[in-house]
Coordinates of C-alpha atoms in Angstrom, one line a residue:
Chain A
X26 CA 24.6 -30.3 -1.6
X27 CA 26.9 -32.7 -3.8
X28 CA 24.7 -35.4 -5.8
X29 CA 25.6 -38.7 -4.9
X30 CA 27.1 -39.6 -8.0
X31 CA 30.9 -38.0 -7.6
X32 CA 30.1 -36.1 -10.9
X33 CA 32.5 -33.5 -11.3
X34 CA 31.8 -31.4 -15.0
X35 CA 30.2 -28.4 -14.2
X36 CA 26.8 -28.6 -14.3
X37 CA 24.5 -28.7 -17.2
X38 CA 21.3 -26.8 -15.7
X39 CA 22.1 -24.5 -13.9
X40 CA 19.1 -21.8 -12.6
X41 CA 20.2 -18.7 -10.3
X42 CA 17.1 -17.3 -8.6
X43 CA 14.5 -17.0 -10.7
X44 CA 11.3 -16.1 -10.6
X45 CA 8.7 -15.9 -12.8
X46 CA 4.8 -14.1 -12.7
X47 CA 1.6 -15.0 -14.5
X48 CA -0.1 -11.2 -14.1
X49 CA -0.4 -10.5 -9.7
X50 CA 0.2 -14.8 -9.4
X51 CA 3.5 -14.9 -8.1
X52 CA 4.9 -18.2 -9.6
X53 CA 8.6 -18.8 -8.9
X54 CA 10.3 -16.6 -5.9
X55 CA 13.8 -17.4 -6.8
X56 CA 15.1 -20.6 -7.1
X57 CA 18.2 -22.4 -7.2
X58 CA 19.5 -25.0 -8.7
X59 CA 22.7 -26.7 -10.9
X60 CA 21.9 -30.4 -12.4
X61 CA 25.4 -31.8 -13.3
X62 CA 25.4 -33.9 -16.0
X63 CA 23.9 -37.2 -15.8
X64 CA 22.5 -36.7 -12.8
X65 CA 18.0 -37.4 -12.8
X66 CA 16.6 -35.0 -10.8
X67 CA 13.1 -35.7 -9.1
X68 CA 10.9 -32.2 -8.2
X69 CA 8.1 -33.1 -6.2
X70 CA 5.5 -30.5 -5.1
X71 CA 1.8 -30.0 -3.9
X72 CA -0.6 -28.9 -7.3
X73 CA 0.6 -25.2 -8.0
X74 CA 3.5 -25.3 -6.0
X75 CA 5.9 -24.4 -8.9
X76 CA 7.7 -27.4 -10.7
X77 CA 6.0 -27.4 -13.9
X78 CA 6.1 -23.6 -14.7
X79 CA 10.0 -24.1 -13.4
X80 CA 10.5 -26.5 -15.5
X81 CA 8.8 -25.0 -19.1
X82 CA 11.0 -21.8 -17.7
X83 CA 14.9 -24.1 -17.9
X84 CA 13.7 -24.3 -21.9
X85 CA 12.4 -20.9 -21.6
X86 CA 9.2 -22.7 -23.0
X87 CA 8.2 -19.3 -20.9
X88 CA 10.0 -16.1 -19.8
X89 CA 11.3 -15.9 -16.6
X90 CA 11.6 -12.5 -14.6
X91 CA 14.2 -12.2 -13.1
X92 CA 17.1 -14.5 -12.6
X93 CA 18.6 -16.8 -14.8
X94 CA 18.6 -20.2 -16.5
X95 CA 21.5 -21.6 -18.2
X96 CA 21.8 -24.9 -20.1
X97 CA 25.2 -26.6 -21.2
X98 CA 26.7 -22.8 -20.7
X99 CA 24.0 -20.8 -22.9
X100 CA 22.1 -18.7 -21.5
X101 CA 18.4 -19.2 -21.9
X102 CA 16.2 -17.3 -24.1
X103 CA 19.2 -14.4 -24.9
X104 CA 22.9 -13.9 -26.3
X105 CA 25.3 -11.5 -24.9
X106 CA 26.5 -9.1 -27.1
X107 CA 29.3 -6.5 -26.6
X108 CA 28.9 -7.2 -22.7
X109 CA 25.4 -6.4 -23.2
X110 CA 21.9 -8.9 -22.5
X111 CA 20.4 -8.9 -25.4
X112 CA 17.2 -10.9 -26.1
X113 CA 16.0 -13.6 -28.6
X114 CA 13.8 -13.5 -31.4
X115 CA 11.1 -16.9 -30.8
X116 CA 12.4 -18.3 -34.1
X117 CA 16.6 -18.3 -32.4
X118 CA 15.3 -19.2 -28.6
X119 CA 13.5 -22.4 -30.7
X120 CA 17.0 -23.2 -31.8
X121 CA 18.3 -22.8 -28.3
X122 CA 16.0 -26.4 -26.9
X123 CA 16.9 -28.4 -30.3
X124 CA 19.1 -30.4 -27.3
X125 CA 16.7 -30.8 -24.4
X126 CA 13.4 -33.4 -24.9
X127 CA 10.5 -32.6 -23.7
X128 CA 7.6 -35.2 -22.4
X129 CA 4.3 -33.7 -22.1
X130 CA 1.5 -34.4 -19.5
X131 CA -0.5 -35.1 -22.2
X132 CA 1.5 -36.1 -24.9
X133 CA 1.2 -33.5 -27.7
X134 CA 1.9 -36.1 -29.9
X135 CA 1.5 -35.1 -33.9
X136 CA -2.0 -36.6 -34.7
X137 CA -2.4 -35.9 -38.5
X138 CA 1.2 -38.1 -38.2
X139 CA 2.0 -41.5 -38.2
X140 CA 3.7 -42.8 -34.7
X141 CA 7.6 -42.7 -37.3
X142 CA 6.6 -39.9 -38.8
X143 CA 6.9 -38.7 -34.7
X144 CA 10.1 -40.1 -34.2
X145 CA 11.6 -39.1 -37.3
X146 CA 10.2 -35.1 -37.6
X147 CA 13.0 -33.4 -35.8
X148 CA 15.6 -35.8 -36.4
X149 CA 15.2 -35.1 -40.2
X150 CA 13.8 -31.1 -40.4
X151 CA 15.9 -30.1 -37.5
X152 CA 18.7 -31.7 -36.8
X153 CA 19.4 -32.4 -41.1
X154 CA 20.1 -37.1 -40.2
X155 CA 19.6 -38.6 -43.3
X156 CA 15.9 -40.1 -43.6
X157 CA 17.4 -44.2 -43.1
X158 CA 19.7 -43.2 -40.7
X159 CA 16.7 -41.7 -38.4
X160 CA 14.0 -44.0 -39.3
X161 CA 16.3 -46.9 -38.4
X162 CA 17.5 -45.2 -34.4
X163 CA 13.3 -45.1 -34.2
X164 CA 12.5 -48.7 -34.8
X165 CA 15.3 -48.5 -32.2
X166 CA 13.6 -46.4 -30.2
X167 CA 10.8 -47.7 -30.6
X168 CA 12.1 -51.8 -29.3
X169 CA 13.3 -49.9 -26.8
X170 CA 10.0 -48.4 -25.5
X171 CA 8.3 -51.7 -26.1
X172 CA 6.3 -50.6 -29.7
X173 CA 7.8 -52.2 -32.5
X174 CA 4.7 -52.6 -34.3
X175 CA 2.8 -49.7 -33.7
X176 CA 5.0 -47.3 -35.9
X177 CA 2.7 -47.1 -38.6
X178 CA -0.3 -46.4 -36.0
X179 CA -1.6 -43.2 -35.4
X180 CA -1.3 -41.5 -32.0
X181 CA -5.1 -41.8 -32.0
X182 CA -5.1 -45.3 -31.8
X183 CA -2.9 -46.1 -28.9
X184 CA -3.7 -46.1 -25.3
X185 CA -2.6 -43.1 -22.7
X186 CA 1.0 -44.9 -21.5
X187 CA 1.8 -45.9 -25.7
X188 CA 1.5 -42.6 -26.7
X189 CA 3.2 -41.6 -23.2
X190 CA 6.4 -44.1 -24.7
X191 CA 5.8 -43.0 -28.3
X192 CA 6.6 -39.4 -26.7
X193 CA 9.0 -40.2 -25.0
X194 CA 11.0 -42.1 -27.6
X195 CA 10.1 -38.4 -29.9
X196 CA 12.0 -37.0 -27.6
X197 CA 14.9 -39.1 -27.9
X198 CA 15.5 -39.6 -31.2
X199 CA 17.0 -35.4 -31.3
X200 CA 20.0 -37.7 -28.9
X201 CA 18.9 -35.1 -26.1
X202 CA 21.5 -33.6 -23.3
X203 CA 18.9 -32.3 -20.8
X204 CA 15.1 -34.8 -21.2
X205 CA 11.9 -32.5 -19.1
X206 CA 9.9 -34.5 -18.0
X207 CA 6.4 -32.5 -17.2
X208 CA 3.7 -35.5 -15.0
X209 CA 4.3 -37.8 -17.4
X210 CA 2.0 -40.1 -15.8
X211 CA -0.7 -37.8 -15.1
X212 CA -2.8 -37.9 -17.5
X213 CA -3.1 -41.5 -17.2
X214 CA -5.6 -43.9 -16.4
X215 CA -3.5 -46.0 -13.2
X216 CA -3.3 -48.9 -14.6
X217 CA -1.0 -47.2 -17.5
X218 CA 1.4 -45.6 -15.1
X219 CA 3.3 -48.4 -14.5
X220 CA 5.0 -49.0 -18.1
X221 CA 5.8 -45.5 -18.7
X222 CA 7.5 -45.0 -15.0
X223 CA 9.1 -48.5 -16.4
X224 CA 10.2 -46.8 -19.5
X225 CA 11.6 -44.1 -17.6
X226 CA 14.0 -46.2 -14.6
X227 CA 15.5 -47.2 -18.0
X228 CA 16.3 -44.4 -19.3
X229 CA 17.9 -42.8 -15.6
X230 CA 19.9 -46.3 -15.6
X231 CA 21.8 -45.0 -19.1
X232 CA 23.0 -41.8 -17.1
X233 CA 20.9 -39.6 -19.3
X234 CA 20.4 -36.9 -17.8
X235 CA 16.2 -35.8 -16.4
X236 CA 14.6 -33.4 -14.6
X237 CA 11.3 -35.1 -13.7
X238 CA 8.1 -32.9 -12.0
X239 CA 5.8 -35.9 -11.3
X240 CA 3.5 -36.9 -8.0
X241 CA 5.3 -40.5 -8.6
X242 CA 6.9 -41.2 -4.5
X243 CA 7.9 -44.6 -5.9
X244 CA 10.0 -43.4 -9.3
X245 CA 11.7 -40.4 -7.0
X246 CA 12.6 -43.3 -4.1
X247 CA 14.1 -45.6 -7.7
X248 CA 15.3 -43.4 -8.9
X249 CA 16.8 -40.2 -8.6
X250 CA 19.4 -38.7 -7.4
X251 CA 18.2 -35.8 -5.6
X252 CA 14.8 -34.8 -5.6
X253 CA 13.8 -30.9 -4.6
X254 CA 10.1 -30.4 -2.7
X255 CA 9.2 -27.9 -4.3
X256 CA 5.7 -25.4 -2.4
X257 CA 4.7 -21.6 -2.6
X258 CA 7.4 -21.2 -5.5
X259 CA 10.6 -21.6 -3.0
X260 CA 12.0 -25.0 -2.7
X261 CA 11.4 -26.2 0.2
X262 CA 14.2 -29.0 0.5
X263 CA 16.3 -31.0 -1.1
X264 CA 18.6 -33.8 -0.7
X265 CA 19.0 -38.4 -1.8
X266 CA 15.8 -40.0 -2.2
X267 CA 16.3 -42.1 0.8
X268 CA 16.8 -38.2 3.3
X269 CA 13.8 -37.0 1.7
X270 CA 11.4 -39.2 1.2
X271 CA 12.1 -41.6 4.5
X272 CA 13.2 -38.6 7.3
X273 CA 11.9 -35.4 5.7
X274 CA 12.8 -32.1 7.5
X275 CA 10.7 -29.1 6.6
X276 CA 7.4 -29.6 8.2
X277 CA 5.4 -28.9 4.4
X278 CA 7.6 -32.2 2.7
X279 CA 6.2 -34.1 6.1
X280 CA 2.7 -32.5 5.1
X281 CA 3.3 -33.5 1.5
X282 CA 4.6 -36.6 2.8
X283 CA 2.5 -37.9 4.5
X284 CA -0.6 -38.2 1.7
X285 CA 1.3 -40.9 0.5
X286 CA 2.0 -43.0 3.1
Chain B
X8 CA -18.9 -65.6 -25.1
X9 CA -20.0 -66.5 -21.5
X10 CA -22.8 -68.3 -19.7
X11 CA -26.1 -66.7 -19.9
X12 CA -26.3 -65.1 -16.4
X13 CA -30.0 -66.0 -16.1
X14 CA -30.0 -63.2 -12.2
X15 CA -33.4 -61.5 -13.5
X16 CA -35.8 -64.9 -15.0
X17 CA -38.8 -63.7 -15.5
X18 CA -41.1 -66.1 -13.4
X19 CA -43.4 -68.0 -16.1
X20 CA -40.6 -70.2 -18.0
X21 CA -39.2 -66.7 -19.6
X22 CA -38.3 -66.0 -23.1
X23 CA -34.5 -66.0 -22.0
X24 CA -32.8 -63.9 -24.4
X25 CA -31.1 -64.0 -28.0
X26 CA -28.4 -62.8 -29.3
X27 CA -27.9 -59.6 -31.0
X28 CA -25.9 -60.2 -33.8
X29 CA -29.5 -62.1 -34.8
X30 CA -31.2 -59.3 -34.2
X31 CA -33.6 -57.7 -37.7
X32 CA -34.6 -54.5 -38.8
X33 CA -37.5 -53.3 -38.0
X34 CA -40.3 -53.4 -40.6
X35 CA -41.9 -49.7 -41.5
X36 CA -44.0 -49.7 -43.8
X37 CA -44.3 -45.6 -43.3
X38 CA -40.7 -45.2 -44.7
X39 CA -41.4 -47.0 -47.8
X40 CA -44.4 -45.4 -49.4
X41 CA -43.0 -42.1 -48.2
X42 CA -39.5 -43.5 -50.5
X43 CA -42.4 -44.0 -52.7
X44 CA -44.0 -40.9 -52.8
X45 CA -40.7 -38.8 -53.1
X46 CA -39.5 -40.3 -55.9
X47 CA -42.8 -40.3 -57.7
X48 CA -42.8 -36.7 -57.2
X49 CA -39.1 -36.7 -59.2
X50 CA -40.3 -38.5 -61.8
X51 CA -43.3 -37.2 -62.5
X52 CA -41.1 -33.4 -62.2
X53 CA -38.2 -34.5 -64.4
X54 CA -41.0 -35.7 -67.0
X55 CA -43.0 -32.1 -67.0
X56 CA -39.1 -30.3 -67.4
X57 CA -38.4 -33.2 -70.1
X58 CA -41.8 -32.8 -72.1
X59 CA -41.9 -28.6 -72.3
X60 CA -41.0 -27.7 -75.2
X61 CA -40.5 -24.3 -73.5
X62 CA -36.9 -25.1 -72.5
X63 CA -35.8 -25.8 -76.0
X64 CA -33.9 -29.2 -75.1
X65 CA -32.9 -29.9 -78.6
X66 CA -31.3 -26.3 -78.4
X67 CA -29.4 -27.2 -75.2
X68 CA -28.2 -30.5 -76.4
X69 CA -28.0 -28.2 -79.5
X70 CA -25.0 -25.6 -78.3
X71 CA -24.1 -27.7 -75.4
X72 CA -20.3 -28.4 -76.5
X73 CA -20.4 -25.2 -78.9
X74 CA -17.3 -24.3 -78.9
X75 CA -18.0 -20.2 -77.3
X76 CA -19.5 -22.4 -74.4
X77 CA -16.6 -24.5 -74.0
X78 CA -14.2 -21.3 -74.5
X79 CA -16.2 -19.6 -71.7
X80 CA -16.2 -22.2 -69.8
X81 CA -12.6 -22.7 -70.1
X82 CA -12.2 -18.9 -69.0
X83 CA -14.8 -18.8 -66.5
X84 CA -13.0 -22.1 -64.7
X85 CA -8.4 -20.5 -65.3
X86 CA -10.6 -17.4 -63.0
X87 CA -12.1 -19.6 -60.8
X88 CA -8.5 -21.3 -60.1
X89 CA -6.0 -18.4 -60.4
X90 CA -8.4 -16.6 -58.4
X91 CA -8.5 -19.1 -55.6
X92 CA -5.2 -20.0 -55.7
X93 CA -4.5 -15.9 -55.5
X94 CA -7.7 -15.8 -53.1
X95 CA -6.0 -18.6 -50.4
X96 CA -2.4 -17.8 -50.6
X97 CA -3.1 -13.8 -50.0
X98 CA -5.6 -15.5 -47.5
X99 CA -3.1 -17.3 -45.3
X100 CA -1.0 -14.3 -45.3
X101 CA -3.5 -11.7 -44.1
X102 CA -4.3 -14.9 -41.4
X103 CA -1.2 -14.9 -39.7
X104 CA -1.4 -11.3 -39.9
X105 CA -4.3 -11.6 -38.3
X106 CA -2.4 -13.7 -35.4
X107 CA 1.2 -12.7 -34.4
X108 CA 1.7 -10.7 -31.8
X109 CA 2.9 -8.0 -34.0
X110 CA 0.0 -4.7 -34.0
X111 CA 1.3 -3.4 -37.2
X112 CA 0.5 -6.4 -38.8
X113 CA -2.1 -7.0 -37.1
X114 CA -4.2 -3.9 -37.8
X115 CA -3.2 -4.2 -41.7
X116 CA -4.8 -7.2 -42.0
X117 CA -8.0 -6.4 -40.2
X118 CA -8.8 -3.2 -42.0
X119 CA -7.7 -5.4 -45.7
X120 CA -10.3 -7.8 -44.0
X121 CA -12.7 -5.5 -42.6
X122 CA -13.3 -3.3 -46.2
X123 CA -12.6 -6.5 -49.0
X124 CA -15.7 -8.4 -47.1
X125 CA -17.2 -5.1 -47.1
X126 CA -17.5 -3.8 -50.1
X127 CA -19.7 -6.0 -52.9
X128 CA -17.9 -7.5 -55.5
X129 CA -19.3 -6.0 -58.4
X130 CA -18.5 -3.7 -57.0
X131 CA -14.9 -4.3 -56.3
X132 CA -14.8 -5.9 -60.2
X133 CA -16.3 -2.0 -61.9
X134 CA -13.7 0.2 -59.5
X135 CA -11.0 -2.7 -60.6
X136 CA -12.3 -1.6 -63.9
X137 CA -12.9 1.5 -65.0
X138 CA -8.9 2.3 -62.2
X139 CA -8.2 4.7 -64.8
X140 CA -10.5 7.1 -64.8
X141 CA -9.3 7.6 -60.9
X142 CA -6.1 6.8 -61.4
X143 CA -4.4 8.1 -65.0
X144 CA -1.6 6.8 -64.0
X145 CA 0.6 4.0 -61.8
X146 CA 3.7 5.4 -59.8
X147 CA 6.1 3.6 -58.1
X148 CA 7.0 6.6 -55.1
X149 CA 8.7 7.7 -52.3
X150 CA 4.8 8.5 -50.6
X151 CA 4.7 12.1 -51.1
X152 CA 7.6 12.6 -52.3
X153 CA 9.0 11.9 -56.3
X154 CA 7.9 8.7 -58.5
X155 CA 10.6 6.6 -59.3
X156 CA 8.6 4.3 -62.4
X157 CA 5.5 4.7 -63.5
X158 CA 2.4 3.5 -65.7
X159 CA -0.1 4.2 -67.9
X160 CA -3.2 2.3 -65.5
X161 CA -5.4 1.2 -68.6
X162 CA -1.9 -0.9 -69.8
X163 CA -1.5 -2.4 -66.2
X164 CA -5.2 -3.2 -65.9
X165 CA -6.5 -4.6 -68.5
X166 CA -10.4 -6.3 -68.6
X167 CA -8.4 -9.9 -67.2
X168 CA -6.3 -8.3 -64.6
X169 CA -9.4 -6.4 -63.2
X170 CA -11.1 -9.8 -63.3
X171 CA -8.1 -11.5 -61.4
X172 CA -7.6 -8.6 -59.0
X173 CA -11.4 -8.5 -58.1
X174 CA -12.0 -12.1 -57.6
X175 CA -9.4 -13.2 -55.7
X176 CA -9.0 -9.8 -53.4
X177 CA -11.8 -10.4 -52.5
X178 CA -11.4 -14.2 -52.0
X179 CA -9.0 -13.5 -50.1
X180 CA -10.3 -11.6 -47.0
X181 CA -12.9 -14.7 -47.2
X182 CA -9.9 -17.5 -46.9
X183 CA -8.4 -15.3 -44.5
X184 CA -11.5 -15.6 -41.9
X185 CA -11.5 -19.5 -42.7
X186 CA -7.8 -20.3 -42.5
X187 CA -7.9 -17.9 -39.1
X188 CA -10.4 -20.3 -37.8
X189 CA -9.0 -23.5 -38.7
X190 CA -5.8 -22.1 -37.2
X191 CA -7.1 -22.0 -33.5
X192 CA -9.1 -25.3 -33.7
X193 CA -5.3 -26.4 -33.3
X194 CA -4.3 -26.7 -29.5
X195 CA -2.0 -24.7 -28.4
X196 CA 0.3 -27.4 -27.5
X197 CA 1.6 -28.1 -30.6
X198 CA 2.8 -25.1 -31.7
X199 CA 4.7 -25.1 -28.5
X200 CA 5.3 -29.1 -28.4
X201 CA 7.3 -28.0 -32.8
X202 CA 9.0 -24.6 -30.9
X203 CA 10.0 -26.4 -28.3
X204 CA 11.7 -29.4 -30.6
X205 CA 12.9 -26.3 -31.6
X206 CA 11.0 -25.8 -35.1
X207 CA 10.9 -22.4 -36.5
X208 CA 7.7 -20.9 -36.3
X209 CA 7.3 -21.4 -39.5
X210 CA 8.3 -24.6 -40.5
X211 CA 5.4 -25.5 -37.5
X212 CA 3.0 -23.4 -39.2
X213 CA 4.1 -26.3 -42.6
X214 CA 4.7 -29.1 -41.1
X215 CA 2.6 -29.2 -37.6
X216 CA -0.4 -26.3 -37.4
X217 CA -1.8 -25.9 -41.0
X218 CA -1.8 -30.7 -42.0
X219 CA -4.3 -29.7 -38.2
X220 CA -6.1 -26.9 -39.3
X221 CA -6.9 -28.4 -42.8
X222 CA -9.5 -30.7 -41.3
X223 CA -11.8 -27.7 -40.6
X224 CA -10.8 -25.3 -43.4
X225 CA -11.6 -27.0 -46.2
X226 CA -14.8 -28.1 -45.9
X227 CA -15.7 -24.2 -46.1
X228 CA -13.1 -23.3 -48.9
X229 CA -15.3 -25.5 -50.9
X230 CA -17.7 -23.8 -49.6
X231 CA -16.2 -20.8 -51.2
X232 CA -14.7 -22.7 -54.4
X233 CA -18.1 -23.3 -55.3
X234 CA -19.3 -19.6 -55.0
X235 CA -16.3 -18.8 -56.5
X236 CA -17.2 -20.7 -59.6
X237 CA -20.5 -18.9 -60.1
X238 CA -18.9 -15.1 -58.3
X239 CA -16.6 -15.5 -62.0
X240 CA -20.0 -15.2 -63.2
X241 CA -19.9 -11.3 -62.4
X242 CA -17.3 -10.7 -64.7
X243 CA -19.4 -10.9 -67.9
X244 CA -20.4 -7.0 -66.5
X245 CA -16.6 -5.9 -67.1
X246 CA -16.1 -7.0 -70.4
X247 CA -14.7 -10.6 -70.1
X248 CA -16.3 -13.8 -72.0
X249 CA -17.1 -16.0 -69.5
X250 CA -19.7 -18.8 -69.2
X251 CA -22.1 -16.3 -68.4
X252 CA -21.2 -13.8 -71.2
X253 CA -20.7 -17.3 -73.9
X254 CA -23.9 -17.8 -73.5
X255 CA -25.7 -14.4 -73.5
X256 CA -23.6 -13.4 -76.8
X257 CA -25.3 -16.2 -78.0
X258 CA -28.8 -15.7 -76.8
X259 CA -28.3 -12.6 -77.7
X260 CA -28.1 -13.3 -81.2
X261 CA -31.1 -15.8 -81.4
X262 CA -33.6 -15.2 -79.0
X263 CA -32.8 -18.4 -76.9
X264 CA -33.5 -16.8 -73.5
X265 CA -34.1 -19.8 -71.2
X266 CA -32.1 -23.0 -72.9
X267 CA -28.8 -21.4 -73.1
X268 CA -29.1 -20.3 -69.2
X269 CA -30.1 -24.0 -69.1
X270 CA -26.2 -25.1 -71.0
X271 CA -25.0 -22.2 -68.6
X272 CA -26.5 -23.5 -65.2
X273 CA -26.1 -27.5 -65.6
X274 CA -22.4 -27.0 -66.9
X275 CA -22.0 -24.8 -63.2
X276 CA -23.6 -28.0 -62.7
X277 CA -21.3 -29.9 -64.0
X278 CA -18.2 -28.1 -62.5
X279 CA -20.3 -28.2 -58.6
X280 CA -20.4 -32.1 -58.6
X281 CA -16.0 -32.1 -60.3
X282 CA -15.6 -30.3 -57.5
X283 CA -18.5 -31.4 -54.5
X284 CA -16.3 -35.1 -55.2
X285 CA -12.7 -34.0 -54.7
X286 CA -13.7 -32.0 -52.2
X287 CA -14.7 -35.5 -50.3
X288 CA -11.4 -37.0 -51.1
X289 CA -9.7 -34.2 -49.5
X290 CA -12.3 -34.2 -46.3
X291 CA -10.9 -37.9 -46.1
X292 CA -6.1 -37.6 -46.7
X293 CA -7.5 -34.6 -43.6
X294 CA -9.3 -37.4 -41.4
X295 CA -6.5 -40.0 -42.1
X296 CA -5.0 -39.6 -37.9
X297 CA -8.9 -39.7 -36.5
X298 CA -9.6 -43.8 -37.5
X299 CA -9.7 -45.0 -34.6
X300 CA -11.5 -48.4 -34.6
X301 CA -9.3 -49.8 -37.8
X302 CA -5.5 -50.6 -36.3
X303 CA -6.2 -50.8 -32.6
X304 CA -7.3 -55.0 -33.0
X305 CA -7.0 -56.0 -30.1
X306 CA -4.7 -58.5 -31.0
X307 CA -1.4 -56.1 -31.3
X308 CA -2.4 -54.6 -27.7
X309 CA -1.0 -57.3 -25.7
X310 CA 1.5 -56.9 -27.1
X311 CA 3.3 -53.6 -26.6
X312 CA 2.1 -53.6 -22.4
X313 CA 4.1 -57.0 -22.8
X314 CA 7.6 -56.0 -23.1
X315 CA 8.0 -52.6 -21.5
X316 CA 11.0 -54.1 -19.0

């Protein structure tokens, strides 16, 4: 399984035999995945297949029970000391994910801050970017997501689609090396989905490394370098969208895609 | 806007329709009568009180700005402020401890709150005041081991420190629960998002969680503050000259009990009124992200949708 773009560099994301349980519920049953820099990976699968959980394991928002996840060569949630693996403190774990942007299903904008404040919070507070520079970049990002006039609005004054585009701008503001999208359009009214997907397609074209969990087959078809189909905590099938979406081999994939055609 | 679509035309030519903007509020004579009655009763009550010589209004006026009373008032305010500030600070630490995953911190905070909420403030004040009879010496020592430093209790616990300790430590227990409720009212996704962006827990607490928790922390804290203003009057039992103590020492001399108590009551009301107004402003500040209607003007939204290609 090679990425269609000929990228020779070491993988940006590596998952090795990742297992995760919530109590008795075994959600991830051994996930292996490499994502190359610049690659756009779309993860599809029915509800409960573990795809969102896996995404949250990549930046260690969920800890894993077995296996390992590495981003940019660093093992997420752990450090190695004298050859021994030692669990990071919550603050150190947070620091480890400061270069990973994340977009949530429920947007999760900070409601007490304006759009501009939402965007410059992490660059100023965590990355030490000077305020003037962070503000200028925030305005540029707002222009890119088509919300130039909303800098001083509060999140609740925006539509869902606008909020999600602000959330994307907020994640881009940290100049991430990796972007994670957790069902970014699932909480949106159907007529607002398009504007968010358009923004995401732009990012994909610009060579940002993206892992997207979604139900939007159309987005996968147009923007993905590779489509991963998950079911029951396993990766069932993966490959370029032209193959997976057009000519799926696995019966579970076929059954899933049949519902969208 | 559009033409009136008369789908259901009344059979006999009908009255048609009028735009609701031309509507008037209904005239309710009962309400007006009720207003008049209440105002009349209130005015009459004020008139009766004002003319009642037993209230001693001239004495109230004479002592309202009495230097001893003002000094007592200043001291009450001082105690309120310091008790509330210390109480809120300790309360915040207790709340965070109770919400943490650390079982030791959780247990210590839980026992603290259990004890200080479970015993009367008056008794706590008296205990602090009489600390020297229980522990003549205060010393810093290794548990069950030798003392490293020690002080005479009476030199540490003056009536002033007893009052401050008593009020602040008691207040902390209540504030801890108010702050804990506030922190829990904030969507968990907020702290998670902050953490996903690399924020430390302390920074997430100050920048993201507390500002949102303030909305539900401020109203009960206003209650606590007003309670505290009045609770300071308890310190008169340990010979601290607060507002109540000041008027008491005057009426012990002049026997004008009711007028002097009125002086204290009016001052307490003045403080409370000021606090209420301040609380209103603070609440409006923390509700700022909630103003849904103002800026979401229709003129702006099409611009946002148009240019996202």
